[in-house]
Coordinates of C-alpha atoms in Angstrom, one line a residue:
Chain A
M1 CA 32.4 24.8 10.7
V2 CA 29.2 23.6 12.4
P3 CA 29.5 19.8 12.8
L4 CA 27.0 17.4 11.3
W5 CA 25.6 16.2 14.6
M6 CA 24.3 19.7 15.5
F7 CA 22.2 19.8 12.3
L8 CA 20.9 16.3 13.0
T9 CA 20.0 17.3 16.6
V10 CA 18.1 20.4 15.5
A11 CA 16.3 18.3 12.8
A12 CA 15.5 15.6 15.3
A13 CA 14.2 18.2 17.8
L14 CA 12.0 19.8 15.1
F15 CA 10.7 16.4 14.1
V16 CA 9.8 15.4 17.6
I17 CA 8.1 18.8 18.2
G18 CA 6.1 18.3 15.0
A19 CA 5.1 14.7 16.0
Y20 CA 4.1 16.0 19.4
G21 CA 2.0 18.7 17.8
V22 CA 0.2 16.1 15.5
L23 CA -0.6 14.0 18.5
A24 CA -1.5 16.7 21.1
R25 CA -3.0 19.7 19.2
R26 CA -6.7 19.7 18.9
N27 CA -7.1 22.2 16.1
A28 CA -6.8 20.6 12.6
V29 CA -4.9 23.6 11.2
A30 CA -2.3 23.3 14.0
V31 CA -2.0 19.6 13.2
L32 CA -1.4 20.5 9.6
M33 CA 1.3 23.0 10.6
S34 CA 2.9 20.3 12.8
V35 CA 3.1 17.9 9.8
E36 CA 4.8 20.7 7.8
L37 CA 7.3 21.1 10.7
M38 CA 8.1 17.4 10.5
L39 CA 8.7 17.6 6.8
N40 CA 11.0 20.6 7.1
A41 CA 13.0 18.8 9.8
V42 CA 13.6 16.1 7.1
N43 CA 14.8 18.8 4.7
I44 CA 17.4 20.0 7.2
N45 CA 18.5 16.4 7.6
L46 CA 18.8 15.9 3.8
V47 CA 20.6 19.1 3.1
A48 CA 23.0 18.5 6.0
F49 CA 23.7 15.0 4.9
W50 CA 24.3 16.2 1.4
R51 CA 26.7 18.9 2.5
F52 CA 28.7 16.5 4.7
S53 CA 28.9 13.8 2.1
D54 CA 30.8 14.2 -1.1
P55 CA 29.0 17.3 -2.4
V56 CA 30.0 17.0 -6.0
A57 CA 29.2 13.3 -6.4
S58 CA 25.5 13.3 -5.9
V59 CA 22.9 16.0 -5.6
S60 CA 20.1 13.5 -4.6
G61 CA 19.9 15.0 -1.1
Q62 CA 19.1 18.4 -2.5
A63 CA 16.8 17.0 -5.1
F64 CA 15.0 15.0 -2.5
A65 CA 14.5 18.2 -0.4
A66 CA 13.1 20.0 -3.4
F67 CA 10.6 17.3 -4.0
I68 CA 9.6 17.4 -0.4
F69 CA 8.8 21.2 -0.8
V70 CA 6.5 20.4 -3.7
V71 CA 4.8 17.5 -2.1
A72 CA 4.3 19.4 1.2
A73 CA 2.6 22.2 -0.7
A74 CA 0.3 19.8 -2.5
E75 CA -0.5 18.0 0.8
A76 CA -1.3 21.3 2.5
A77 CA -3.6 22.3 -0.3
V78 CA -5.6 19.1 -0.1
G79 CA -5.5 19.1 3.7
L80 CA -6.8 22.7 4.0
A81 CA -9.6 21.9 1.5
I82 CA -10.7 18.9 3.5
I83 CA -10.5 21.0 6.8
I84 CA -12.6 23.8 5.2
S85 CA -15.2 21.2 4.0
V86 CA -15.4 19.8 7.6
Y87 CA -15.7 23.4 9.0
R88 CA -18.6 24.1 6.7
S89 CA -20.6 21.2 8.0
R90 CA -19.7 21.3 11.7
Y91 CA -18.5 24.9 12.3
S92 CA -15.5 23.5 14.0
V93 CA -12.0 22.4 13.1
V94 CA -11.3 20.7 16.4
V95 CA -10.2 17.2 15.8
D96 CA -11.9 15.8 18.9
D97 CA -15.3 16.9 17.5
V98 CA -14.8 14.7 14.5
D99 CA -15.8 11.5 16.3
M100 CA -18.8 9.9 14.7
L101 CA -17.0 6.7 13.8
K102 CA -15.7 4.6 16.6
W103 CA -15.3 1.0 17.4
Chain B
M1 CA 29.7 19.5 -12.9
I2 CA 26.3 17.8 -13.3
D3 CA 25.6 15.9 -16.5
V4 CA 22.2 16.7 -18.0
P5 CA 21.1 13.5 -19.7
S6 CA 19.7 13.8 -23.2
F7 CA 16.0 12.9 -23.8
A8 CA 17.0 9.6 -25.4
E9 CA 19.1 8.7 -22.4
L10 CA 16.1 9.1 -20.1
N11 CA 14.7 6.0 -21.7
L12 CA 11.2 7.1 -21.1
E13 CA 9.5 4.4 -23.1
V14 CA 10.2 2.0 -20.3
A15 CA 8.0 4.0 -18.0
L16 CA 5.3 4.4 -20.7
P17 CA 2.3 2.8 -19.0
G18 CA 2.6 5.1 -15.9
I19 CA 3.5 8.2 -17.9
F20 CA 0.6 7.6 -20.3
L21 CA -1.9 7.2 -17.5
A22 CA -0.7 10.3 -15.7
L23 CA -0.7 12.5 -18.8
F24 CA -4.1 11.1 -19.9
T25 CA -5.5 11.9 -16.5
T26 CA -4.4 15.5 -16.8
V27 CA -6.1 15.7 -20.1
L28 CA -9.2 13.9 -18.8
L29 CA -9.6 16.6 -16.1
I30 CA -10.1 19.2 -18.9
V31 CA -12.1 17.0 -21.2
D32 CA -14.5 16.3 -18.3
L33 CA -15.4 20.0 -18.1
F34 CA -17.0 19.7 -21.6
I35 CA -19.1 16.6 -20.7
P36 CA -22.6 17.6 -19.6
K37 CA -23.5 16.6 -16.0
D38 CA -26.1 14.0 -17.0
R39 CA -23.6 12.1 -19.2
K40 CA -20.7 11.6 -16.8
I41 CA -20.8 8.0 -17.8
T42 CA -18.7 9.0 -20.8
T43 CA -15.9 9.9 -18.4
A44 CA -16.2 6.5 -16.9
H45 CA -15.9 4.9 -20.3
L46 CA -12.9 7.1 -21.2
T47 CA -11.3 6.0 -17.9
I48 CA -11.8 2.3 -18.6
G49 CA -10.4 2.8 -22.1
A50 CA -7.3 4.5 -20.7
L51 CA -6.8 1.7 -18.2
V52 CA -7.1 -0.9 -20.9
V53 CA -4.5 1.0 -23.0
A54 CA -2.2 1.2 -20.0
F55 CA -2.6 -2.6 -19.5
V56 CA -1.6 -3.2 -23.1
L57 CA 1.3 -0.8 -22.9
N58 CA 2.4 -2.7 -19.8
L59 CA 2.8 -6.0 -21.6
P60 CA 6.0 -5.1 -23.6
A61 CA 7.4 -3.3 -20.5
F62 CA 7.0 -6.6 -18.6
N63 CA 10.3 -8.3 -18.1
A64 CA 12.2 -5.6 -20.0
G65 CA 14.4 -5.2 -16.9
E66 CA 15.4 -1.8 -18.2
T67 CA 15.9 1.3 -16.1
A68 CA 14.8 4.8 -17.0
M69 CA 15.5 8.3 -15.7
N70 CA 19.0 7.7 -14.4
E71 CA 18.1 4.4 -12.8
M72 CA 15.4 5.9 -10.7
F73 CA 12.8 3.8 -12.4
I74 CA 12.9 0.1 -13.3
A75 CA 10.5 -2.0 -15.4
D76 CA 10.9 -5.6 -14.4
A77 CA 8.5 -8.5 -13.8
F78 CA 7.7 -7.2 -10.3
A79 CA 6.7 -3.8 -11.7
G80 CA 4.7 -5.4 -14.6
F81 CA 2.9 -7.7 -12.1
V82 CA 2.0 -4.8 -9.8
N83 CA 0.8 -2.8 -12.7
M84 CA -1.4 -5.6 -13.8
I85 CA -2.9 -6.0 -10.3
V86 CA -3.6 -2.4 -9.9
I87 CA -5.0 -1.8 -13.4
T88 CA -7.3 -4.7 -13.1
G89 CA -8.4 -3.5 -9.7
A90 CA -9.0 0.0 -11.0
I91 CA -11.1 -1.3 -13.9
I92 CA -13.3 -3.2 -11.5
T93 CA -13.5 -0.1 -9.3
V94 CA -14.7 2.0 -12.2
L95 CA -17.4 -0.5 -13.0
L96 CA -18.4 -0.4 -9.3
S97 CA -18.5 3.4 -9.1
V98 CA -20.6 4.2 -12.2
D99 CA -24.0 3.5 -10.7
Y100 CA -23.1 4.0 -7.0
M101 CA -21.9 7.5 -7.5
K102 CA -25.0 8.4 -9.4
R103 CA -27.5 6.9 -7.0
S104 CA -25.8 8.4 -3.9
G105 CA -25.7 11.8 -5.6
I106 CA -22.0 12.3 -5.7
E107 CA -21.3 11.8 -9.3
H108 CA -18.4 14.0 -10.2
G109 CA -16.1 13.6 -13.2
E110 CA -13.1 14.4 -11.0
F111 CA -13.6 11.2 -9.2
Y112 CA -12.3 9.2 -12.2
S113 CA -9.3 11.6 -12.6
L114 CA -8.4 11.2 -8.9
L115 CA -8.7 7.4 -9.3
L116 CA -6.4 7.4 -12.2
F117 CA -3.8 9.6 -10.5
S118 CA -3.8 7.2 -7.6
V119 CA -3.4 4.3 -10.0
S120 CA -0.4 5.9 -11.7
G121 CA 1.1 6.5 -8.3
I122 CA 0.8 2.8 -7.5
M123 CA 2.3 2.0 -10.9
F124 CA 5.3 4.3 -10.2
M125 CA 5.6 2.7 -6.8
G126 CA 5.9 -0.8 -8.3
S127 CA 8.7 0.5 -10.6
A128 CA 10.5 2.6 -8.0
N129 CA 14.2 2.1 -7.9
D130 CA 15.0 5.1 -5.8
L131 CA 13.9 6.4 -2.4
I132 CA 12.8 9.7 -4.0
V133 CA 10.5 7.9 -6.5
V134 CA 9.1 5.7 -3.6
F135 CA 8.3 9.0 -1.8
I136 CA 6.7 10.7 -4.8
A137 CA 4.7 7.6 -5.7
L138 CA 3.6 7.3 -2.1
E139 CA 2.2 10.8 -2.2
L140 CA 0.8 10.5 -5.6
L141 CA -1.2 7.4 -4.5
S142 CA -2.3 8.9 -1.2
I143 CA -3.3 12.5 -1.9
P144 CA -6.0 11.6 -4.4
L145 CA -7.3 9.0 -1.9
Y146 CA -7.7 11.6 0.9
V147 CA -10.0 13.5 -1.5
M148 CA -11.8 10.4 -2.6
A149 CA -12.5 9.4 1.0
A150 CA -14.1 12.7 1.7
L151 CA -16.0 12.8 -1.6
R152 CA -19.4 12.3 -0.1
H153 CA -19.3 15.8 1.3
D154 CA -22.9 15.9 2.4
D155 CA -22.3 13.0 4.7
V156 CA -20.4 13.8 7.9
K157 CA -19.0 10.3 8.1
S158 CA -17.3 10.6 4.7
E159 CA -15.8 13.9 5.7
E160 CA -14.6 12.5 8.9
S161 CA -13.0 9.6 7.2
G162 CA -11.3 12.0 4.8
I163 CA -9.8 14.2 7.5
K164 CA -8.7 11.1 9.6
Y165 CA -7.0 9.5 6.6
F166 CA -5.4 12.8 5.7
I167 CA -3.9 13.5 9.1
L168 CA -2.6 10.0 9.7
G169 CA -1.4 9.7 6.1
A170 CA 0.6 12.9 6.2
F171 CA 2.0 11.9 9.6
A172 CA 3.1 8.6 8.1
S173 CA 4.7 10.3 5.0
A174 CA 6.8 12.5 7.3
F175 CA 8.0 9.3 9.0
F176 CA 8.9 7.8 5.7
V177 CA 10.9 10.8 4.5
Y178 CA 12.7 11.0 7.8
G179 CA 13.7 7.3 7.5
A180 CA 14.7 7.8 3.9
A181 CA 16.9 10.8 4.9
L182 CA 18.7 8.7 7.5
I183 CA 19.3 5.9 5.0
Y184 CA 20.6 8.5 2.5
G185 CA 22.9 9.9 5.2
A186 CA 24.2 6.4 6.0
T187 CA 24.8 5.3 2.5
G188 CA 25.3 8.6 0.5
T189 CA 22.8 7.6 -2.1
T190 CA 19.0 7.3 -2.6
N191 CA 19.3 4.6 -5.3
L192 CA 18.1 1.3 -3.9
P193 CA 20.6 -1.0 -5.6
E194 CA 23.4 1.4 -4.6
I195 CA 22.1 1.3 -1.0
F196 CA 22.2 -2.5 -1.3
R197 CA 25.9 -2.3 -2.4
A198 CA 26.8 0.2 0.2
I199 CA 25.3 -2.0 2.9
A200 CA 26.8 -5.2 1.6
G201 CA 30.2 -3.6 1.3
A202 CA 32.9 -4.3 -1.2
D203 CA 33.9 -7.6 0.3
G204 CA 30.3 -8.7 0.8
I205 CA 29.9 -8.1 4.5
V206 CA 28.8 -5.1 6.6
A207 CA 31.2 -3.2 8.8
T208 CA 29.3 -3.5 12.1
E209 CA 31.5 -1.0 13.7
N210 CA 30.3 1.6 11.3
S211 CA 28.5 4.5 12.9
A212 CA 26.3 4.7 9.9
M213 CA 24.7 1.5 11.1
I214 CA 22.6 3.3 13.7
Y215 CA 21.2 5.6 11.0
L216 CA 20.4 2.6 8.9
V217 CA 18.6 0.8 11.7
I218 CA 16.5 3.9 12.7
G219 CA 15.9 4.7 9.0
A220 CA 14.7 1.2 8.3
A221 CA 12.4 1.3 11.4
M222 CA 10.8 4.6 10.3
V223 CA 10.3 3.3 6.8
I224 CA 8.6 0.3 8.2
V225 CA 6.4 2.4 10.4
A226 CA 5.4 4.7 7.5
L227 CA 4.6 1.9 5.1
G228 CA 2.9 0.0 8.0
F229 CA 0.5 2.9 8.1
K230 CA -0.2 2.6 4.4
V231 CA -0.8 -1.1 4.4
A232 CA -2.8 -0.9 7.7
A233 CA -0.6 -3.1 9.9
V234 CA -1.1 -3.3 13.6
P235 CA -0.2 -1.1 15.6
F236 CA -0.5 1.5 12.8
H237 CA -4.0 0.5 11.8
M238 CA -6.1 2.9 13.9
W239 CA -7.4 4.8 10.9
T240 CA -8.5 1.8 8.9
P241 CA -11.9 0.8 10.2
D242 CA -13.1 4.5 10.5
V243 CA -11.9 5.4 7.0
Y244 CA -13.2 2.3 5.4
E245 CA -16.6 2.7 7.0
G246 CA -17.0 6.4 6.2
A247 CA -15.6 6.5 2.7
P248 CA -17.9 5.8 -0.3
T249 CA -17.9 2.1 -0.8
P250 CA -16.2 2.0 -4.2
V251 CA -13.4 4.2 -2.7
T252 CA -13.2 1.8 0.2
A253 CA -12.9 -1.1 -2.2
F254 CA -10.1 0.6 -4.1
M255 CA -8.3 1.7 -1.0
S256 CA -8.4 -1.8 0.5
V257 CA -6.6 -3.3 -2.6
G258 CA -4.9 -0.4 -4.4
A259 CA -3.4 1.5 -1.5
K260 CA -2.4 -1.9 0.0
A261 CA -0.8 -3.0 -3.2
G262 CA 1.1 0.3 -3.4
G263 CA 2.2 0.2 0.2
F264 CA 3.5 -3.4 -0.2
A265 CA 5.2 -2.7 -3.5
G266 CA 7.1 0.1 -1.7
L267 CA 7.9 -2.1 1.3
L268 CA 9.1 -5.0 -0.9
R269 CA 11.2 -2.6 -3.1
V270 CA 12.9 -1.0 -0.1
M271 CA 13.3 -4.2 1.9
I272 CA 14.3 -6.6 -0.9
I273 CA 16.3 -4.4 -3.2
G274 CA 17.7 -1.9 -0.6
L275 CA 18.0 -3.4 2.8
P276 CA 17.9 -7.2 2.8
L277 CA 21.4 -7.6 4.2
L278 CA 21.1 -5.1 7.0
V279 CA 22.4 -7.4 9.7
V280 CA 23.7 -6.4 13.1
N281 CA 25.2 -8.3 16.0
F282 CA 26.5 -11.3 14.2
G283 CA 30.1 -10.6 15.1
D284 CA 30.6 -13.5 17.5
A285 CA 29.0 -16.1 15.3
V286 CA 31.1 -15.1 12.3
E287 CA 34.4 -15.3 14.2
T288 CA 33.9 -18.9 15.2
M289 CA 33.0 -20.1 11.7
A290 CA 35.2 -22.5 9.8
I291 CA 35.9 -21.9 6.1
G292 CA 33.1 -23.1 3.9
E293 CA 30.6 -23.1 6.8
T294 CA 27.2 -21.4 6.3
I295 CA 25.1 -19.8 9.0
T296 CA 21.7 -18.3 8.9
V297 CA 21.0 -15.0 10.7
P298 CA 18.0 -12.7 10.8
S299 CA 18.5 -9.2 9.3
A300 CA 18.0 -6.3 11.7
W301 CA 14.4 -5.6 10.7
Q302 CA 13.2 -9.2 10.6
T303 CA 12.2 -9.4 14.2
A304 CA 10.3 -6.1 14.0
L305 CA 8.3 -7.3 10.9
W306 CA 7.8 -10.7 12.6
L307 CA 6.1 -9.0 15.6
I308 CA 4.1 -6.6 13.4
A309 CA 2.9 -9.5 11.2
A310 CA 1.9 -11.6 14.2
A311 CA 0.1 -8.7 15.9
T312 CA -1.7 -7.8 12.6
M313 CA -2.9 -11.3 12.0
I314 CA -4.1 -11.9 15.5
F315 CA -5.7 -8.4 16.1
G316 CA -7.3 -8.1 12.7
N317 CA -9.0 -11.5 12.8
F318 CA -10.2 -11.4 16.4
I319 CA -11.7 -7.9 16.2
A320 CA -13.4 -8.8 12.9
I321 CA -15.4 -11.4 14.7
S322 CA -17.2 -8.8 16.8
Q323 CA -18.2 -6.6 13.9
T324 CA -21.8 -6.5 12.7
N325 CA -21.3 -4.1 9.8
V326 CA -19.9 -6.0 6.9
K327 CA -18.0 -3.0 5.5
R328 CA -16.3 -2.6 8.9
M329 CA -15.7 -6.4 9.1
L330 CA -14.0 -6.3 5.7
A331 CA -11.9 -3.4 7.0
Y332 CA -10.6 -5.6 9.9
S333 CA -10.2 -8.5 7.5
S334 CA -8.1 -6.3 5.3
I335 CA -5.9 -5.5 8.3
A336 CA -5.6 -9.3 8.9
H337 CA -4.6 -9.9 5.3
A338 CA -1.9 -7.3 5.5
G339 CA -0.5 -9.5 8.3
Y340 CA -0.2 -12.5 6.0
I341 CA 1.7 -10.4 3.3
L342 CA 3.9 -9.0 6.0
M343 CA 4.8 -12.5 6.9
A344 CA 6.3 -12.9 3.4
V345 CA 8.2 -9.6 3.7
A346 CA 9.6 -10.9 7.0
A347 CA 10.7 -14.1 5.2
V348 CA 13.0 -12.0 3.1
G349 CA 15.0 -11.0 6.2
T350 CA 16.6 -14.5 6.6
V351 CA 20.2 -14.0 5.5
Q352 CA 22.8 -16.7 4.9
I353 CA 26.4 -15.9 5.6
T354 CA 29.1 -18.2 4.1
K355 CA 32.7 -17.9 5.0
V356 CA 34.5 -18.3 1.7
A357 CA 38.0 -17.7 3.0
E358 CA 39.7 -16.0 5.9
N359 CA 38.1 -12.5 6.3
D360 CA 36.0 -13.2 3.1
Y361 CA 32.3 -13.7 3.5
T362 CA 29.3 -13.8 1.2
M363 CA 25.8 -12.8 2.3
V364 CA 22.6 -13.8 0.5
A365 CA 18.9 -13.2 1.2
V366 CA 18.1 -16.7 0.0
Y367 CA 14.4 -16.7 0.4
A368 CA 13.7 -13.3 -1.3
E369 CA 12.5 -15.0 -4.5
S370 CA 9.9 -17.3 -3.0
A371 CA 8.7 -14.6 -0.5
L372 CA 8.3 -12.1 -3.3
N373 CA 6.3 -14.6 -5.4
G374 CA 4.1 -15.4 -2.4
A375 CA 3.5 -11.7 -1.6
L376 CA 2.6 -10.8 -5.2
V377 CA 0.3 -13.8 -5.9
Y378 CA -1.4 -13.0 -2.6
L379 CA -1.9 -9.4 -3.6
L380 CA -3.4 -10.6 -6.9
A381 CA -5.7 -13.1 -5.2
Y382 CA -6.7 -10.5 -2.6
T383 CA -7.4 -7.9 -5.2
F384 CA -9.9 -10.0 -7.1
T385 CA -11.5 -11.5 -4.0
N386 CA -11.9 -8.4 -2.0
L387 CA -13.2 -6.3 -4.8
G388 CA -15.7 -9.0 -5.5
A389 CA -16.8 -9.0 -1.8
F390 CA -17.1 -5.2 -1.9
A391 CA -19.1 -5.4 -5.1
V392 CA -21.7 -7.7 -3.4
V393 CA -21.8 -5.4 -0.3
M394 CA -22.4 -2.5 -2.6
S395 CA -25.2 -4.1 -4.5
L396 CA -27.0 -4.5 -1.2
E397 CA -26.2 -1.0 0.0
N398 CA -29.0 1.6 0.0
N399 CA -28.7 5.0 -1.4
D400 CA -28.1 6.6 2.0
G401 CA -25.3 4.2 2.9
S402 CA -27.3 1.8 5.1
G403 CA -28.0 -1.8 4.3
T404 CA -24.5 -3.2 5.0
M405 CA -25.2 -4.9 8.2
L406 CA -24.8 -8.7 8.6
D407 CA -28.5 -9.2 8.9
D408 CA -29.0 -7.5 5.5
F409 CA -27.4 -10.6 4.0
N410 CA -30.2 -12.9 5.4
G411 CA -31.8 -15.0 2.7
L412 CA -29.8 -13.5 -0.1
S413 CA -29.5 -17.0 -1.7
K414 CA -33.3 -16.9 -2.4
R415 CA -33.5 -13.4 -3.6
H416 CA -30.3 -13.3 -5.7
P417 CA -28.9 -16.8 -6.0
L418 CA -26.1 -16.0 -8.4
T419 CA -24.8 -13.0 -6.3
A420 CA -25.1 -15.1 -3.1
A421 CA -23.1 -18.0 -4.7
M422 CA -20.3 -15.6 -5.8
M423 CA -20.2 -14.0 -2.4
A424 CA -19.9 -17.4 -0.8
F425 CA -17.0 -18.1 -3.1
F426 CA -15.3 -14.8 -2.2
M427 CA -15.7 -15.6 1.4
L428 CA -14.1 -19.1 0.9
S429 CA -11.2 -17.4 -1.0
L430 CA -10.7 -15.0 1.9
I431 CA -10.5 -17.9 4.3
G432 CA -8.1 -19.7 1.9
V433 CA -10.0 -22.8 0.9
P434 CA -8.5 -24.8 -2.0
T435 CA -9.6 -24.1 -5.6
T436 CA -9.8 -20.4 -4.8
A437 CA -7.1 -17.9 -5.5
G438 CA -6.8 -17.1 -1.8
F439 CA -5.6 -20.6 -1.1
I440 CA -2.7 -20.3 -3.6
G441 CA -1.6 -17.0 -2.1
K442 CA -1.7 -18.3 1.5
F443 CA 0.0 -21.5 0.4
L444 CA 2.9 -19.7 -1.2
I445 CA 3.3 -17.3 1.7
F446 CA 3.3 -20.1 4.3
D447 CA 5.7 -22.0 2.2
A448 CA 8.1 -19.1 2.0
A449 CA 7.8 -18.5 5.7
I450 CA 8.6 -22.1 6.6
Q451 CA 11.6 -22.2 4.3
A452 CA 12.9 -19.0 5.9
G453 CA 12.6 -20.7 9.3
L454 CA 9.7 -18.6 10.6
I455 CA 7.8 -21.6 12.0
P456 CA 6.0 -19.9 15.0
L457 CA 4.9 -17.1 12.7
T458 CA 3.5 -19.7 10.2
I459 CA 1.6 -21.4 13.0
I460 CA 0.1 -18.1 14.1
G461 CA -0.9 -17.6 10.5
V462 CA -2.6 -21.0 10.1
L463 CA -4.4 -20.6 13.4
T464 CA -5.7 -17.1 12.7
S465 CA -6.8 -18.3 9.3
A466 CA -8.9 -20.9 11.1
V467 CA -10.3 -18.1 13.3
S468 CA -11.1 -16.0 10.3
A469 CA -13.3 -18.8 9.0
Y470 CA -15.8 -18.0 11.7
Y471 CA -16.7 -14.6 10.6
Y472 CA -16.5 -15.3 6.9
V473 CA -18.7 -18.4 7.1
R474 CA -21.2 -16.4 9.2
I475 CA -22.0 -14.4 6.1
I476 CA -22.5 -17.7 4.1
V477 CA -24.8 -19.0 6.9
N478 CA -26.8 -15.8 6.8
M479 CA -27.2 -15.9 3.1
Y480 CA -28.2 -19.6 2.9
L481 CA -29.7 -20.7 6.2
K482 CA -31.6 -17.6 7.4
D483 CA -34.7 -16.0 6.1
A484 CA -34.9 -12.4 5.4
A485 CA -37.0 -10.2 7.7
V486 CA -37.2 -7.6 5.0
T487 CA -37.5 -8.3 1.3
D488 CA -36.4 -5.0 -0.1
E489 CA -34.9 -4.9 -3.5
A490 CA -31.1 -4.8 -3.8
V491 CA -30.9 -1.3 -5.4
G492 CA -27.3 -1.6 -6.2
L493 CA -27.5 -4.7 -8.3
T494 CA -27.1 -3.0 -11.6
P495 CA -25.5 -4.4 -14.8
Y496 CA -22.2 -2.6 -14.2
V497 CA -21.9 -4.0 -10.6
N498 CA -22.8 -7.4 -12.0
Y499 CA -20.0 -7.2 -14.6
A500 CA -17.6 -6.2 -11.8
T501 CA -18.6 -9.1 -9.6
I502 CA -18.3 -11.6 -12.5
V503 CA -14.8 -10.3 -13.4
A504 CA -13.7 -10.6 -9.8
F505 CA -15.3 -14.0 -9.6
A506 CA -13.6 -15.2 -12.8
G507 CA -10.2 -13.9 -11.5
T508 CA -10.6 -15.6 -8.2
L509 CA -11.6 -18.9 -9.8
I510 CA -9.0 -18.9 -12.7
F511 CA -6.0 -18.1 -10.5
G512 CA -7.3 -20.6 -8.0
L513 CA -7.5 -23.4 -10.5
F514 CA -4.4 -22.4 -12.6
P515 CA -1.9 -20.8 -10.3
M516 CA 0.8 -21.4 -12.8
L517 CA -0.6 -18.5 -14.9
A518 CA 0.5 -16.1 -12.2
L519 CA 3.7 -17.9 -11.3
D520 CA 4.9 -18.0 -14.9
L521 CA 4.5 -14.3 -15.2
L522 CA 6.6 -13.9 -12.1
A523 CA 9.2 -16.5 -13.0
S524 CA 11.8 -14.1 -14.2
S525 CA 11.4 -11.5 -11.5
G526 CA 12.9 -13.8 -9.0
A527 CA 15.8 -14.4 -11.3
Q528 CA 16.4 -10.7 -11.7
I529 CA 16.5 -10.1 -8.0
A530 CA 18.7 -13.1 -7.4
T531 CA 21.3 -11.8 -9.8
L532 CA 21.3 -8.6 -7.9
L533 CA 21.9 -10.5 -4.7
F534 CA 24.7 -12.7 -5.8

């Protein structure tokens, strides 16, 4: 069987790639995709931890993963709506162009 | 294999205030469709009515100490107090919004539904007894706020603040769940008291050799990062000034108290109930102890919170000095105030280890109770004071969003003596001058921090409070000692805003003069948490 550490490594790699995407991508839609990648990395973690703990005792790992799907969908819906609203006024979804406010 | 609990076993009546509000909001969304556009004030009245009902429903839930939904939800004095803070804050916010939304042309019935969704999220956060609930509550409080920040969609600034808040908020949520997943992996449970028991171990001491320790430490760190984003702690504060300046002012006012109360409720729940005894590297100290001896050690996350709190207080206060826009100044001041509350959270992390017998130790987070009281009373004081300050800023704000500069306060005492006097009082409360609620909050937090042995942090807190006096008093000076160049009318000074200012003023004054009112409400929460710890 595939050991736990392999799952955790894949999840950590996905999470880091997602975090890099959020910080480095300039397109807001790509940033949103990167956030989804981070959340899915967590899902891998949760399900792997659930599988390798006592599977019958508690399903909270799976339940948590299911909740993350739902919340990720809600977040994507709101995020895309805001991005479209920004696009309508500026004809751009590049994050660097959204820079009116600065200290 | 899996027991499906019966409806009665879910014990839903314990969660009634939050459930009522969430259901009512769903209905309100539909009802609002039938309310004509020029009478949206009805929606505001319904919203206030629902908040009052939730407040009343909250009273019996207070101190019930019962759990609901398979121990995922708990109604104790902590939850009741957080509910009271956020419901009062939301009522003041609605009063502030009514006229503001109308005169800036963004009056939508959905605004009130979004506000109520966010409020119910904060209420669930206060009652969360499980990492899953903390996560759901975090999202329920944040997602409506992203929309509310971008509500002024004809204004590029508002849109910008919405998208910035959204990206950083979603980023922080991902950190939170990653941390929660690691804590789940280390302890095998998402229930906070069970996490506590798993960490404390059967004989009352953590197995330091456990490989799960590394998951726990990384998990705790990521949870602190994520909730640090939500409460705007340095170095995770970057979004705060931009979002606060760009968002419509009532939304900013609610964000600065509501989202902060929610974030701190989550942080306190996770840290006090779940992870207070997460101690690493005490092996040598324990081995040389005699039987009956007691030592005090910091928990693994205390140093991190210590540094964050110190950085937050210093940075927030010093940058606030250079601000000329009062809205932006209040944003930095809200960062600084997060630092003071973080000080209380850090105080929880002082753990006493007693050697009872050979290989038998007990561990107690002794200062959890006083720190919790300090944090909650501070949040209450801050809610009233800051909403009051924002109410005054709003009454001076013009329809296009201008009029919030420092110079716009010049000579306010002559034009609007009552408003100026109340603003001066709010500023004194934010500094922490005696007879104001802000003083009581600061006093309790400094007291808890000193008890917990965080002397340098307390000194930083006192010094930065003195620094903060500079920029708060500057507003008072402008209002009383300078003459106005312009004498334009304060367009926002409507009856509703006046009510809101007076409610906030009354709260700041009453809790400043009679702090026992708040402390009595909290008296039993400490007891409940103490039983958990012993």
